[in-house]
mmCIF file of C-alpha atoms and ligand atoms in Angstrom:
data_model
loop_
_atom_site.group_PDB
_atom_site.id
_atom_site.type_symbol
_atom_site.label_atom_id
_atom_site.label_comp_id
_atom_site.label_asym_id
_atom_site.label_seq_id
_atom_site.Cartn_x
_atom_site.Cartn_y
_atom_site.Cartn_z
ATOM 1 C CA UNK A 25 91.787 118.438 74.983
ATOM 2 C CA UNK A 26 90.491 120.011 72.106
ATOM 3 C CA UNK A 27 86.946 119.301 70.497
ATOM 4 C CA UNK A 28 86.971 119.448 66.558
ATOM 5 C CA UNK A 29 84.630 119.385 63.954
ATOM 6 C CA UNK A 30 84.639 120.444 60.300
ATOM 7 C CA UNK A 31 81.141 121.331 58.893
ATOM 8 C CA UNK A 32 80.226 121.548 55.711
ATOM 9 C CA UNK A 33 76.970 123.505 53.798
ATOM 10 C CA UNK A 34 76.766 122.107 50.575
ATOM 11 C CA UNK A 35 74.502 125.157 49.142
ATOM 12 C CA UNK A 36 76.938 127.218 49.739
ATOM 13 C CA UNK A 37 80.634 125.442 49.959
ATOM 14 C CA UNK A 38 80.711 127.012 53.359
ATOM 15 C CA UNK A 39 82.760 125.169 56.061
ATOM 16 C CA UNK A 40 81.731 126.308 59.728
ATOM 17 C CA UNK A 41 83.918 125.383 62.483
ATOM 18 C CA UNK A 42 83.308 123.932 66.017
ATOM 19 C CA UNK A 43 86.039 124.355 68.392
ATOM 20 C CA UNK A 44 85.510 123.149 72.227
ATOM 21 C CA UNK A 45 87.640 122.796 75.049
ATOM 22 C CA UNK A 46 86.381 119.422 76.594
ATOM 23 C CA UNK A 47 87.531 119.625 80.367
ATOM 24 C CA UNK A 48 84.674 123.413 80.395
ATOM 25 C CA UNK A 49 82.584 122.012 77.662
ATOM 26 C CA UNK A 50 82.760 125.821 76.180
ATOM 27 C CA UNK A 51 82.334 125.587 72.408
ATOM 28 C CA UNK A 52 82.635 128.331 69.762
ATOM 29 C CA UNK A 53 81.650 128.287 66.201
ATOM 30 C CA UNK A 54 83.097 130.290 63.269
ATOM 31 C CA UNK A 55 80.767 130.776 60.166
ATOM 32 C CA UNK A 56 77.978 128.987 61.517
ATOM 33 C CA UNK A 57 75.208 129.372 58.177
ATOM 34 C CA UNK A 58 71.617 130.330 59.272
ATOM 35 C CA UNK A 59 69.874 127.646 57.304
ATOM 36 C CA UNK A 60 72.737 124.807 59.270
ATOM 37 C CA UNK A 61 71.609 126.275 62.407
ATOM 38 C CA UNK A 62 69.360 123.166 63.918
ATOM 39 C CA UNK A 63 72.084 121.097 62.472
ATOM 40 C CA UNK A 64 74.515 123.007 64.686
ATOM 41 C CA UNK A 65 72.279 123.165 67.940
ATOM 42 C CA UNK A 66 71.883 119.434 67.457
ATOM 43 C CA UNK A 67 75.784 118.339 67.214
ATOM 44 C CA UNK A 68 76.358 120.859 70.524
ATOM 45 C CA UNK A 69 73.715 118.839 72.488
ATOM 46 C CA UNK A 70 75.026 115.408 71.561
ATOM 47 C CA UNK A 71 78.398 116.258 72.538
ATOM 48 C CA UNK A 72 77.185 118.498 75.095
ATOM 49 C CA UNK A 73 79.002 121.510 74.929
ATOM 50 C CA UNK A 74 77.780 125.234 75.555
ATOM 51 C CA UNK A 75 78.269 127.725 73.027
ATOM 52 C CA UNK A 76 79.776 130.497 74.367
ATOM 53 C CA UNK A 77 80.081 132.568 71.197
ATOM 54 C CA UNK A 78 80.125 132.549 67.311
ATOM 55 C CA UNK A 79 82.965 134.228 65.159
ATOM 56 C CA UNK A 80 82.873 135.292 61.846
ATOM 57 C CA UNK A 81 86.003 135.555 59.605
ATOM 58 C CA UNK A 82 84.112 138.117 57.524
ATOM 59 C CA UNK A 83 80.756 139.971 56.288
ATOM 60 C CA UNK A 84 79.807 137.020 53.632
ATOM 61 C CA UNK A 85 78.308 137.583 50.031
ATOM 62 C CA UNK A 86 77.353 134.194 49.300
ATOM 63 C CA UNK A 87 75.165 132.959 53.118
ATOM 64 C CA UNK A 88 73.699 134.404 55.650
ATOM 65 C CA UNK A 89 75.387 133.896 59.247
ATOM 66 C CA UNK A 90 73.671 131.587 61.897
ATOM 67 C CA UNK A 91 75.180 133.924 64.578
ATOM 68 C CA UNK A 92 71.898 135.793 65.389
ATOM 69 C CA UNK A 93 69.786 132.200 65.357
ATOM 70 C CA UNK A 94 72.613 130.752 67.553
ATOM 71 C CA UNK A 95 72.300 133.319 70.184
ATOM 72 C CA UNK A 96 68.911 133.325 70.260
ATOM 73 C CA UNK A 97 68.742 129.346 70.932
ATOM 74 C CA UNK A 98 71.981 129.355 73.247
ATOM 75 C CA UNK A 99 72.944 133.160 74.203
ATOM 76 C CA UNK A 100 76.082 133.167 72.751
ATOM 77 C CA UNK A 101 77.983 136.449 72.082
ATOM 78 C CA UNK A 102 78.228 137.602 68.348
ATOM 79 C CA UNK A 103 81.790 138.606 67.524
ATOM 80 C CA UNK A 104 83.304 139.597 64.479
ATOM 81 C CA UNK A 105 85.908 142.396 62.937
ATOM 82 C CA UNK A 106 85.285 146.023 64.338
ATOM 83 C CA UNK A 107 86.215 146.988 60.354
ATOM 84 C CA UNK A 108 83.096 144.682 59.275
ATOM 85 C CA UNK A 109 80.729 147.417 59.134
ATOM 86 C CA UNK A 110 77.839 144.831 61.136
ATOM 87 C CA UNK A 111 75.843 146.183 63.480
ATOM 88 C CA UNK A 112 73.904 143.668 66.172
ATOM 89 C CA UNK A 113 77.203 142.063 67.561
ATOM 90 C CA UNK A 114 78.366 141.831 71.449
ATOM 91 C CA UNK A 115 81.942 142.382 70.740
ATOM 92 C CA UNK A 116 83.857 144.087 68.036
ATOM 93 C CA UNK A 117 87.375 142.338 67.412
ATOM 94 C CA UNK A 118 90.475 144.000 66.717
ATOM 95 C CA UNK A 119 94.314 142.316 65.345
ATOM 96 C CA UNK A 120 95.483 140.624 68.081
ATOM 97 C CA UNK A 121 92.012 140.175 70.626
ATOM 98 C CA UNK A 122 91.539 136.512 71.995
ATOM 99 C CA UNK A 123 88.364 134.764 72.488
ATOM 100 C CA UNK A 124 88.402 132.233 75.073
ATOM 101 C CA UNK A 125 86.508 129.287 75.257
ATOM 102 C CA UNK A 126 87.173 127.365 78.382
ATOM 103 C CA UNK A 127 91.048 127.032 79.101
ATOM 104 C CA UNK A 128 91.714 127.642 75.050
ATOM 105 C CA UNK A 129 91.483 130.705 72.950
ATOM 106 C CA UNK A 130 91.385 132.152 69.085
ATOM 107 C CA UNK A 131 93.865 134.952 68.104
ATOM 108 C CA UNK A 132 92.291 137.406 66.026
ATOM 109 C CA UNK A 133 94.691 138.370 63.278
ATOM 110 C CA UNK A 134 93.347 140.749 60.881
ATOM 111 C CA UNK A 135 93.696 140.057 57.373
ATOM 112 C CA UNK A 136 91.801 142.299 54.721
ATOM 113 C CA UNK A 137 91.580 142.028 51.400
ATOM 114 C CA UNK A 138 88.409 139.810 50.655
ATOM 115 C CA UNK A 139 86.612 142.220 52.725
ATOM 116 C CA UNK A 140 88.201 145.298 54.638
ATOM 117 C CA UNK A 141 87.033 143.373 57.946
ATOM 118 C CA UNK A 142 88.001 139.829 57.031
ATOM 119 C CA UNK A 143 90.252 138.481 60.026
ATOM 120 C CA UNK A 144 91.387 134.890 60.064
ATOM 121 C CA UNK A 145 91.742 132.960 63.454
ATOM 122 C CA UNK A 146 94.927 131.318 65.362
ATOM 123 C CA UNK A 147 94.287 128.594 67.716
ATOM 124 C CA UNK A 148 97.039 129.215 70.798
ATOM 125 C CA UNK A 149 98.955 126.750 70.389
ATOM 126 C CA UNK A 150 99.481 127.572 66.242
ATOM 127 C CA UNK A 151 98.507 124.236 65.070
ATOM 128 C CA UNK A 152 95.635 125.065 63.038
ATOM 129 C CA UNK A 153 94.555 128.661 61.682
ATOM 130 C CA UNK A 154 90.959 130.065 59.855
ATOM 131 C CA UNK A 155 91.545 131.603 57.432
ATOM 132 C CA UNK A 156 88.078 132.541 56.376
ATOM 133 C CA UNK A 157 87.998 134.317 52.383
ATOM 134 C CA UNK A 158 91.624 135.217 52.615
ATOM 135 C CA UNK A 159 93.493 132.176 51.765
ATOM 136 C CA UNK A 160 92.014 129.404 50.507
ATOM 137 C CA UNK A 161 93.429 125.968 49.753
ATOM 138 C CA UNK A 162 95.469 126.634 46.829
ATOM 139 C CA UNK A 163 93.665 129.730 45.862
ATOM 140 C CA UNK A 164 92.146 132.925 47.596
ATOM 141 C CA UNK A 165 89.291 134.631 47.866
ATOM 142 C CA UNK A 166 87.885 137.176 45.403
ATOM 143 C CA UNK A 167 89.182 140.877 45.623
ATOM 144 C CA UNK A 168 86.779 142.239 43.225
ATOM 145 C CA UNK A 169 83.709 143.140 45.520
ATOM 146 C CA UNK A 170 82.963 144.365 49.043
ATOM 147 C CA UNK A 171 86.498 146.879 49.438
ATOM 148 C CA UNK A 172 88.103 144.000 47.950
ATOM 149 C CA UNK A 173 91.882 144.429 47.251
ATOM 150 C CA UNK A 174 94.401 142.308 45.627
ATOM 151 C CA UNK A 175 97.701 143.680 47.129
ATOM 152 C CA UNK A 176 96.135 144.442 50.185
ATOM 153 C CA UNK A 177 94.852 140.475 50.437
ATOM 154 C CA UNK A 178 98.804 139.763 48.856
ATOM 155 C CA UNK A 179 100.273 141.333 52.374
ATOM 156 C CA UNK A 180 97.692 139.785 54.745
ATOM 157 C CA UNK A 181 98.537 136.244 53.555
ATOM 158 C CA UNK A 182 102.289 136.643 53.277
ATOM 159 C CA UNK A 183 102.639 138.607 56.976
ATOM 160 C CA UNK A 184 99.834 137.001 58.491
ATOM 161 C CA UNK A 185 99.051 133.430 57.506
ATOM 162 C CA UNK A 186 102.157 131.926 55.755
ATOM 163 C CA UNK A 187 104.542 133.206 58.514
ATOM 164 C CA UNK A 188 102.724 130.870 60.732
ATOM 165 C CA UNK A 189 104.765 127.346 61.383
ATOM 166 C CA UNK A 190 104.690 125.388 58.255
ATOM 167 C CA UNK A 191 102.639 122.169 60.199
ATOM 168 C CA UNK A 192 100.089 124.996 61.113
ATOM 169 C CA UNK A 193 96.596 123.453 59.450
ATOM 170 C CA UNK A 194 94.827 125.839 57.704
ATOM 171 C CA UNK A 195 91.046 125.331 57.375
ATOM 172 C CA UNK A 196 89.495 128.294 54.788
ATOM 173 C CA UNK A 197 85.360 129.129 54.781
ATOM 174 C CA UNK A 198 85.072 127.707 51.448
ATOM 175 C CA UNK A 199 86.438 124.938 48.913
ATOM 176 C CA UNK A 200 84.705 124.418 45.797
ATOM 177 C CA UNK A 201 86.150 121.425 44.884
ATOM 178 C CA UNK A 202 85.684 119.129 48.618
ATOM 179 C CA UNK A 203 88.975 120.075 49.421
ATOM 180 C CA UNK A 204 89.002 120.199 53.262
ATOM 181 C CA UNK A 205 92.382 121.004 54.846
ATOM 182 C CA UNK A 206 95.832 122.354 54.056
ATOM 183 C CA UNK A 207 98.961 123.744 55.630
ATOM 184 C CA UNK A 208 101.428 126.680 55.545
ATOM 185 C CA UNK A 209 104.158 124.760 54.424
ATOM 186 C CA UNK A 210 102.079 123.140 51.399
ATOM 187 C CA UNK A 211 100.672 126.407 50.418
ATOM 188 C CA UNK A 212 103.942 128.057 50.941
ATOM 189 C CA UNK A 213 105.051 126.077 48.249
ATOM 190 C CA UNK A 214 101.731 124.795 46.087
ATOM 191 C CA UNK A 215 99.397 127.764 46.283
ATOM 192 C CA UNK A 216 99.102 128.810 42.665
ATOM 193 C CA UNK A 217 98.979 132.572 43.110
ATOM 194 C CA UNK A 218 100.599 133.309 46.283
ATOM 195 C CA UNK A 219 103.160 130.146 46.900
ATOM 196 C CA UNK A 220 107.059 130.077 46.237
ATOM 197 C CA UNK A 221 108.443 133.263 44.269
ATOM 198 C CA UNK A 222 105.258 134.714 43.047
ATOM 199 C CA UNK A 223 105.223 138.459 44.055
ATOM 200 C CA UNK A 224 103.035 140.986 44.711
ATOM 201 C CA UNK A 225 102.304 142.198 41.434
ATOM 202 C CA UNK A 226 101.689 138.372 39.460
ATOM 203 C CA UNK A 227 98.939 138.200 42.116
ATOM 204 C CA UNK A 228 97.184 141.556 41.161
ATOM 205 C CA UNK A 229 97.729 140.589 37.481
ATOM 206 C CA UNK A 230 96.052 136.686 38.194
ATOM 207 C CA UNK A 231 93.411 138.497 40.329
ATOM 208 C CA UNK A 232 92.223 141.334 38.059
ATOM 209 C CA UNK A 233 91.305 138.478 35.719
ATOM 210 C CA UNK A 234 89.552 136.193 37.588
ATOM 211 C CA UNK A 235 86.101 136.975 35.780
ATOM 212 C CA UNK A 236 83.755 135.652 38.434
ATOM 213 C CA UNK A 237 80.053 136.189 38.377
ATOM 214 C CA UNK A 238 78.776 138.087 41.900
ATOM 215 C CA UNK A 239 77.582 135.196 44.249
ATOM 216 C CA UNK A 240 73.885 134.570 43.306
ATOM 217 C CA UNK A 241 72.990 135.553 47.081
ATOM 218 C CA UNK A 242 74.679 138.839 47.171
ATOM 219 C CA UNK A 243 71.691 140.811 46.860
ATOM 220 C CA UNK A 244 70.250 139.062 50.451
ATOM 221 C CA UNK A 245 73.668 137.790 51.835
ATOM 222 C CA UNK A 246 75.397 141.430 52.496
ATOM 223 C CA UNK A 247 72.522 143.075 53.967
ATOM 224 C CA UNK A 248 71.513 140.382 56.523
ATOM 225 C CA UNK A 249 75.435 140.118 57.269
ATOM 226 C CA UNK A 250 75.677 143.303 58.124
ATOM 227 C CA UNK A 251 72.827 142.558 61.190
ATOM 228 C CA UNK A 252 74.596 139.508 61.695
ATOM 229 C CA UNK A 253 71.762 137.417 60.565
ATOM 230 C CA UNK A 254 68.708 139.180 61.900
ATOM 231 C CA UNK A 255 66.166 138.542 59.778
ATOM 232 C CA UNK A 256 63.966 141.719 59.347
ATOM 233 C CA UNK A 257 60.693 139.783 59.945
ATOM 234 C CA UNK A 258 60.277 137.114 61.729
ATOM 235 C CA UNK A 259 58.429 135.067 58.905
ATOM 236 C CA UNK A 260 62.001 134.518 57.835
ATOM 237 C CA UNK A 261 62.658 132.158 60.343
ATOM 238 C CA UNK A 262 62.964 128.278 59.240
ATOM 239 C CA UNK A 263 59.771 126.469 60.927
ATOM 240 C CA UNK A 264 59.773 124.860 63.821
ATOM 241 C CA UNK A 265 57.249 121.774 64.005
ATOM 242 C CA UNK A 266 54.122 122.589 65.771
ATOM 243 C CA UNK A 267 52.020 119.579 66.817
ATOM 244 C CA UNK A 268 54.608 118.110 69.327
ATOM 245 C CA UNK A 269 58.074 118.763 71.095
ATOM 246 C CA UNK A 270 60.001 117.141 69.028
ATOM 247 C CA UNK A 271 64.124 117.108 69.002
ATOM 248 C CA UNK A 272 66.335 117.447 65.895
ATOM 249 C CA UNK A 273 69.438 114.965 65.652
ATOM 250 C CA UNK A 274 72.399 115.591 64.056
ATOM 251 C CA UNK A 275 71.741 112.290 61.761
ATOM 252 C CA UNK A 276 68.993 114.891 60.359
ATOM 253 C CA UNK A 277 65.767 113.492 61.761
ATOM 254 C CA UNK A 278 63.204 114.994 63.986
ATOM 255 C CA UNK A 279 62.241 112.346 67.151
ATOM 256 C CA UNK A 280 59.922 112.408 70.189
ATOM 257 C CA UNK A 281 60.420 110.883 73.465
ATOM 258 C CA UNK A 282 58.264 108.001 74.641
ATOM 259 C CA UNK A 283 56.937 110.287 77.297
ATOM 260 C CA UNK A 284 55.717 112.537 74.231
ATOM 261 C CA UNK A 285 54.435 110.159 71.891
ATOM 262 C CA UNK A 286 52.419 108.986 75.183
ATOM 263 C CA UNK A 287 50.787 113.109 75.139
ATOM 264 C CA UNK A 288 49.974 113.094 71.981
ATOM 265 C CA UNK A 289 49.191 109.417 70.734
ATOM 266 C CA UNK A 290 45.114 110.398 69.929
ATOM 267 C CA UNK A 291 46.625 112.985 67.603
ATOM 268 C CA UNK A 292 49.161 110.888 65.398
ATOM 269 C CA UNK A 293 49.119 108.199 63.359
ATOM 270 C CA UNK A 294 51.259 105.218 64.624
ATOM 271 C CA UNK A 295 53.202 103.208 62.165
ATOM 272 C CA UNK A 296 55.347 99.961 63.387
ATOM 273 C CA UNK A 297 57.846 99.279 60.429
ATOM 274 C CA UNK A 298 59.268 95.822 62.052
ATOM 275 C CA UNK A 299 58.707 93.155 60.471
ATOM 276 C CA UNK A 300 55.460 90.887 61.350
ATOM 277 C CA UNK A 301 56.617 88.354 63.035
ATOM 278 C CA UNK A 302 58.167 90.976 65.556
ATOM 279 C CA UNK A 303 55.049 93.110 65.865
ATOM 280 C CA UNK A 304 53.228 90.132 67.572
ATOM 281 C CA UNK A 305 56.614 89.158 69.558
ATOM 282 C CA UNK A 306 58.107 89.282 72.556
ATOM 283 C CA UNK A 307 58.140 92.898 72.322
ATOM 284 C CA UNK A 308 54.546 93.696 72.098
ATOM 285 C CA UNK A 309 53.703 96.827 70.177
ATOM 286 C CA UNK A 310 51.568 99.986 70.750
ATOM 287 C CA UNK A 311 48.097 100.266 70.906
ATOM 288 C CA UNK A 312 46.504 102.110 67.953
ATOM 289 C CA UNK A 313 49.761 101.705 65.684
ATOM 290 C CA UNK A 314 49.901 100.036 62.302
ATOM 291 C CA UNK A 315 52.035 97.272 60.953
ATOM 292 C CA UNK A 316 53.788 98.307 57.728
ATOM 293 C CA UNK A 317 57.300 96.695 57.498
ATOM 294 C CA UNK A 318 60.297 98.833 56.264
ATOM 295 C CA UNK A 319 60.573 97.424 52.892
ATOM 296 C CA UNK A 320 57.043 97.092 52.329
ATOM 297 C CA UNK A 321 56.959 101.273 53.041
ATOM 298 C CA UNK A 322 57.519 103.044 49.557
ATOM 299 C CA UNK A 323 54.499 101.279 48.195
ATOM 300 C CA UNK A 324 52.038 101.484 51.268
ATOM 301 C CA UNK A 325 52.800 104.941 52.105
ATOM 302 C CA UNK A 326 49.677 105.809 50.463
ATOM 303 C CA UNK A 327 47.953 104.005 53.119
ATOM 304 C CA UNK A 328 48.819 106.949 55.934
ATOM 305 C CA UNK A 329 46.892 110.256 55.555
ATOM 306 C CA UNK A 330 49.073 112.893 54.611
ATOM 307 C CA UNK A 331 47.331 115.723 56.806
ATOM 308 C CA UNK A 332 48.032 113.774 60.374
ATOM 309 C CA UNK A 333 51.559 113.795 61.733
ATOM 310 C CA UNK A 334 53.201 110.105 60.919
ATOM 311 C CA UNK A 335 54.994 108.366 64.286
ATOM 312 C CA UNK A 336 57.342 105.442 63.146
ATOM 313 C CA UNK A 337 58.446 102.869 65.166
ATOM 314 C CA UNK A 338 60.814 99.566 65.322
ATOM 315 C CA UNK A 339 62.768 97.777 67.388
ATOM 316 C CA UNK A 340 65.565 100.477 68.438
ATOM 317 C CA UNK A 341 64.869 103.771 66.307
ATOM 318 C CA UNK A 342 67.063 102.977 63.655
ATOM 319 C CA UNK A 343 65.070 101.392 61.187
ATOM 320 C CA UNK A 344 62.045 103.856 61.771
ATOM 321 C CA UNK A 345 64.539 106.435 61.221
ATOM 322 C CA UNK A 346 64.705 105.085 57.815
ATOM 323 C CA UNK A 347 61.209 105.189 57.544
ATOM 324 C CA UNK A 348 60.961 108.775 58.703
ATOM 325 C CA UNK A 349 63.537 109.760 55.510
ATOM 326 C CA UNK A 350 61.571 107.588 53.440
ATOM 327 C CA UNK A 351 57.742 109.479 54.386
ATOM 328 C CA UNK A 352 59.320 112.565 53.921
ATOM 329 C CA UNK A 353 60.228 111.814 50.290
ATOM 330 C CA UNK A 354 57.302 110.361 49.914
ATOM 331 C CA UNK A 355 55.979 114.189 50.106
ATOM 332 C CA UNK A 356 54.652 113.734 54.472
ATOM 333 C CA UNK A 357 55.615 116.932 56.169
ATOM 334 C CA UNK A 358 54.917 115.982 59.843
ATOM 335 C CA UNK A 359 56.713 113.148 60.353
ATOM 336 C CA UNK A 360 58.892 112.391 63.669
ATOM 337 C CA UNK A 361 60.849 108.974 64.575
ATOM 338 C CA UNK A 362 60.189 107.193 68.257
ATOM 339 C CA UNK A 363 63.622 107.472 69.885
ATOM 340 C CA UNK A 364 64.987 104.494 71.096
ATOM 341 C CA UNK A 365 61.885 102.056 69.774
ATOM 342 C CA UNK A 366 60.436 99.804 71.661
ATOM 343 C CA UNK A 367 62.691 98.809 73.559
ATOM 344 C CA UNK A 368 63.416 102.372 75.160
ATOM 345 C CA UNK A 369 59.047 102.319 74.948
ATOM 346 C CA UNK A 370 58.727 99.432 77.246
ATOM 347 C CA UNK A 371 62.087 99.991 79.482
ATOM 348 C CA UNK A 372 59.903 103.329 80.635
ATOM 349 C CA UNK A 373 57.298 101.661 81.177
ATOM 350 C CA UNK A 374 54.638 102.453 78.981
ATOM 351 C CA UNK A 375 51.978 99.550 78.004
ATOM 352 C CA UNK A 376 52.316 97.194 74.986
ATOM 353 C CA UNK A 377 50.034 95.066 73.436
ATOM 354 C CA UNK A 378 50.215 91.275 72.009
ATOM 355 C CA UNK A 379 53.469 91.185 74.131
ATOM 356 C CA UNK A 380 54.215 87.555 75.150
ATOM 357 C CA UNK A 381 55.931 88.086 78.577
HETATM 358 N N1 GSH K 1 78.943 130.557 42.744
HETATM 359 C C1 GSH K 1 79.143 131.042 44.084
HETATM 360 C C2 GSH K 1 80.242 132.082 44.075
HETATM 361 C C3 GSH K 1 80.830 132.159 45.392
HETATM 362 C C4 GSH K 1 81.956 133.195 45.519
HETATM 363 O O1 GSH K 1 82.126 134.128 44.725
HETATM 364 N N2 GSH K 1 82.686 133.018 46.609
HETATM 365 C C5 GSH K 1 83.687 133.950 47.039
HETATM 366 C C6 GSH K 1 83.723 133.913 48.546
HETATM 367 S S1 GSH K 1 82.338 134.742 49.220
HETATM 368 C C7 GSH K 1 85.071 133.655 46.532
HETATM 369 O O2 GSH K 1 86.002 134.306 46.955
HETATM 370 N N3 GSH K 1 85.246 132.697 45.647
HETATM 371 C C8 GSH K 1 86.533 132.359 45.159
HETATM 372 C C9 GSH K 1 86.438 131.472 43.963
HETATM 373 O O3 GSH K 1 85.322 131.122 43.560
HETATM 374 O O4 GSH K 1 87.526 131.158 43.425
HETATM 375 C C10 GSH K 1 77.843 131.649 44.620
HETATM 376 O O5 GSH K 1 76.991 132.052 43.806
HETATM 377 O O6 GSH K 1 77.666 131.721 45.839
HETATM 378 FE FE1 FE2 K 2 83.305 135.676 51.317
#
């Protein structure tokens, strides 16, 4: 069976793909976005799958690629068009390639005209198709930058991408309007400048006149591109918290494990967000942490110092999740939810006090 998901970075309207084969567990990303990438290494270790490589449709303008991030956290091969112009990747694809990932694979089918390297990818079996910059959902992408070229884009999209079977979903790298899906048949008939009789030359004419300002990331975007996402220094990097081993989650919150908080209890400050009447239950709680309860939070957060990482703790993890989104607002930088609360605390064994039983 196939594992799907649609991902979405909202700085840039990019959509990066995750495609996985369950029965191997082999995953592969297209247009993963370097500043996504501990969102993306999260979702892969909740569903456990291995990334076996990252694909890009195209050398973007307007992000820069997660692909060298990715391979540095999971060793997955860089791929992308031979006619990109990148240097850095592992393999350099050419019309018609495959990339495997377990028993499924990606046709590479090259389609210029955004870019002289864009290609778009076909899933084996047809049913769905990336499209990348080419065609969008009921537009295209720009022709007026990078070797950019309206009829050039005009042929890709009519030989490449609507000859596919009309229920063939096509998913593009961008939407700017939350659009997230189409299909050959719809844009065979809807798309605006490249649906039903329009020809060759009404798309030049629409595209010359476009009048589009250059993405505001250009300037960085291409260059890093080209080294698919090597930063030249490593100061670029996003930072990693320091003062524990902490995990990211794809809900978007760092947590420690019991075990951890255990390590480095003298350094933190503890904070128990339950409610009080829990605090002195059944349950116990931990030596050395506070009591502030979830809703009492926003006001007492001036109670914590900001310059010692915050623990928060509850019952299960979810409402000191809340409390972790809340501190950070609240302008704490080290700040890092207990997984599983107390219960997951206690079931490992660790001591409680004021527990009842
Ligand atoms: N405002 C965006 C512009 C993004 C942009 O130009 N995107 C390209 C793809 S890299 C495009 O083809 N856009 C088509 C459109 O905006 O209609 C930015 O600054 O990043
Ligand atoms: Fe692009």
């Amino acid at each position: 069976m196939l594992i799907f998901r649609q991902l979405f970075d909202p700085q840039s309207s990019t959509y990066t793909y995750l495609v996985a084969d369950s029965r191997s567990r082999e995953a592969i990303l297209i247009d993963p976005v370097f500043d996504q990438a501990r969102r993306d290494d999260a979702l892969l270790r909740e569903l456990d799958l291995k990334l076996v490589a990252t694909l890009e449709t195209h050398v973007h303008a307007d992000h820069v690629t997660g692909a060298w991030l990715l391979k540095r956290s999971h060793g997955s091969q860089i791929a992308l068009s031979g006619d990109s112009g990148a240097s850095g990747a592992d393999r350099y694809l050419a019309h018609g390639d495959r990339v495997a990932f377990g028993e499924r694979c990606l046709e590479v089918r090259s389609t210029p005209g955004h870019t002289r390297g864009c290609v778009s990818y076909v899933l084996d079996d047809e049913s769905m198709a990336f499209t990348g910059d080419c065609l969008l959902i009921r537009g295209s992408g720009r022709t007026d930058f990078q070797e950019g070229d309206a009829r050039t884009m005009y042929r890709s999209v009519k030989s490449q991408i609507l000859s596919l079977p009309p229920s063939c979903l096509l998913y593009p790298a961008h939407d700017y309007r939350g659009l997230t899906v189409t299909s050959v048949a719809e844009e065979r008939r809807f798309n605006p400048r490249l649906g039903g009789d329009i020809g060759e030359k009404d798309f030049v004419g629409y595209m010359e006149n476009l009048g589009l300002p250059h993405p505001k990331l250009m300037d960085i975007a291409v260059p890093a591109n080209l080294q698919c996402g090597r930063p030249a220094q490593d100061t670029e990097l996003p930072a990693e918290p320091s003062w524990a081993p902490l995990t990211f989650t794809f809900a978007g919150i760092w947590e420690l494990s019991p075990a951890v908080l255990e390590e480095h209890a003298a350094n933190v400050q503890i904070v128990d967000v339950r409610e009080q009447d829990e605090y002195r239950g059944p349950l116990g709680h931990i030596k050395g942490s506070s009591l502030i309860p979830l809703h009492e939070l926003p006001a007492r957060a001036g109670e914590l110092a900001k310059d010692r990482p915050v623990v928060t703790v509850c019952r299960s993890g979810a409402r000191s999740a809340q409390a972790v989104v809340l501190l950070q607002k609240a302008g704490f930088k080290d700040v890092a939810n207990l997984q599983g609360g107390m219960l997951r605390w206690r079931g490992e064994g660790n001591p409680v006090e004021g527990s009842r039983d």
